[in-house]
mmCIF file of C-alpha atoms in Angstrom:
data_model
loop_
_atom_site.group_PDB
_atom_site.id
_atom_site.type_symbol
_atom_site.label_atom_id
_atom_site.label_comp_id
_atom_site.label_asym_id
_atom_site.label_seq_id
_atom_site.Cartn_x
_atom_site.Cartn_y
_atom_site.Cartn_z
ATOM 1 C CA MET A 49 6.334 -43.229 118.886
ATOM 2 C CA GLY A 50 9.755 -43.589 119.650
ATOM 3 C CA GLY A 51 10.382 -47.545 118.791
ATOM 4 C CA GLN A 52 9.274 -47.161 115.131
ATOM 5 C CA ASN A 53 11.045 -43.671 114.694
ATOM 6 C CA MET A 54 13.981 -46.162 115.726
ATOM 7 C CA GLY A 55 12.712 -49.153 113.651
ATOM 8 C CA CYS A 56 13.476 -47.021 110.457
ATOM 9 C CA ILE A 57 16.653 -45.417 111.599
ATOM 10 C CA PHE A 58 18.113 -48.860 112.214
ATOM 11 C CA LEU A 59 16.819 -49.768 108.510
ATOM 12 C CA PHE A 60 18.483 -46.489 107.300
ATOM 13 C CA PHE A 61 22.182 -47.482 108.385
ATOM 14 C CA VAL A 62 21.467 -50.637 106.969
ATOM 15 C CA GLY A 63 20.584 -49.572 103.513
ATOM 16 C CA PHE A 64 23.682 -46.739 104.346
ATOM 17 C CA GLY A 65 25.564 -49.871 105.044
ATOM 18 C CA MET A 66 24.870 -52.182 102.449
ATOM 19 C CA ALA A 67 25.209 -49.450 99.776
ATOM 20 C CA VAL A 68 28.448 -48.441 101.636
ATOM 21 C CA ALA A 69 29.694 -52.004 101.660
ATOM 22 C CA GLY A 70 28.725 -52.684 97.045
ATOM 23 C CA GLY A 71 29.976 -49.335 96.471
ATOM 24 C CA VAL A 72 33.531 -50.562 97.452
ATOM 25 C CA THR A 73 33.423 -54.029 95.795
ATOM 26 C CA LEU A 74 32.218 -52.034 92.570
ATOM 27 C CA ILE A 75 34.965 -49.841 92.686
ATOM 28 C CA ALA A 76 36.975 -52.336 93.736
ATOM 29 C CA TYR A 77 36.779 -55.302 90.940
ATOM 30 C CA THR A 78 37.656 -52.483 88.223
ATOM 31 C CA ASN A 79 41.361 -52.681 89.616
ATOM 32 C CA PHE A 80 40.252 -55.560 87.453
ATOM 33 C CA LEU A 81 40.752 -53.668 84.315
ATOM 34 C CA PRO A 82 44.419 -52.216 84.319
ATOM 35 C CA ALA A 83 45.258 -56.320 84.521
ATOM 36 C CA GLY A 84 43.527 -57.122 80.959
ATOM 37 C CA ILE A 85 39.286 -56.802 80.436
ATOM 38 C CA SER A 86 37.489 -55.072 79.223
ATOM 39 C CA TRP A 87 34.575 -53.318 79.904
ATOM 40 C CA LEU A 88 32.013 -55.789 79.178
ATOM 41 C CA GLU A 89 33.269 -58.336 80.734
ATOM 42 C CA TYR A 90 33.842 -56.080 83.823
ATOM 43 C CA PHE A 91 29.872 -56.107 83.521
ATOM 44 C CA VAL A 92 29.483 -59.392 82.944
ATOM 45 C CA PHE A 93 31.839 -60.361 86.019
ATOM 46 C CA ILE A 94 29.832 -57.492 88.383
ATOM 47 C CA GLN A 95 26.650 -58.872 87.489
ATOM 48 C CA SER A 96 27.916 -62.219 89.180
ATOM 49 C CA ARG A 97 28.309 -60.937 92.352
ATOM 50 C CA ILE A 98 26.015 -61.113 95.164
ATOM 51 C CA GLU A 99 28.094 -58.286 96.967
ATOM 52 C CA CYS A 100 28.150 -55.827 94.420
ATOM 53 C CA TYR A 101 23.994 -56.274 94.192
ATOM 54 C CA PHE A 102 24.374 -54.107 97.748
ATOM 55 C CA LEU A 103 24.404 -51.034 96.282
ATOM 56 C CA PRO A 104 21.289 -51.260 94.229
ATOM 57 C CA MET A 105 19.661 -52.687 97.411
ATOM 58 C CA GLY A 106 21.159 -49.230 100.252
ATOM 59 C CA ILE A 107 19.896 -46.938 98.200
ATOM 60 C CA LEU A 108 16.627 -48.573 97.699
ATOM 61 C CA LEU A 109 16.216 -49.471 101.130
ATOM 62 C CA MET A 110 17.301 -45.745 102.619
ATOM 63 C CA ALA A 111 14.964 -44.329 99.997
ATOM 64 C CA PHE A 112 12.263 -46.375 101.117
ATOM 65 C CA VAL A 113 13.238 -45.474 105.173
ATOM 66 C CA ILE A 114 12.505 -41.845 104.495
ATOM 67 C CA TYR A 115 9.424 -41.751 102.108
ATOM 68 C CA ARG A 116 8.127 -43.583 105.084
ATOM 69 C CA PHE A 117 9.895 -41.291 108.379
ATOM 70 C CA PRO A 118 7.281 -40.093 109.720
ATOM 71 C CA SER A 119 6.916 -35.546 110.155
ATOM 72 C CA LYS A 120 5.642 -34.063 112.030
ATOM 73 C CA TYR A 121 4.695 -31.440 109.012
#
């Protein structure tokens, strides 16, 4: 029982770290907007960056772990 809980907690923290890294990267790339690119160019640019996909992947991983986490109730 304890090993499964530790695995769930570990996966949750991995998902959290991915979500934080992806969110920070998206915010950092918004600094291109004052440099003269449009919102459309910004979204096209972030589609080509793999680290920007960490935010949705991390959120999905956390949601999966929360859903699958064993509860006693």
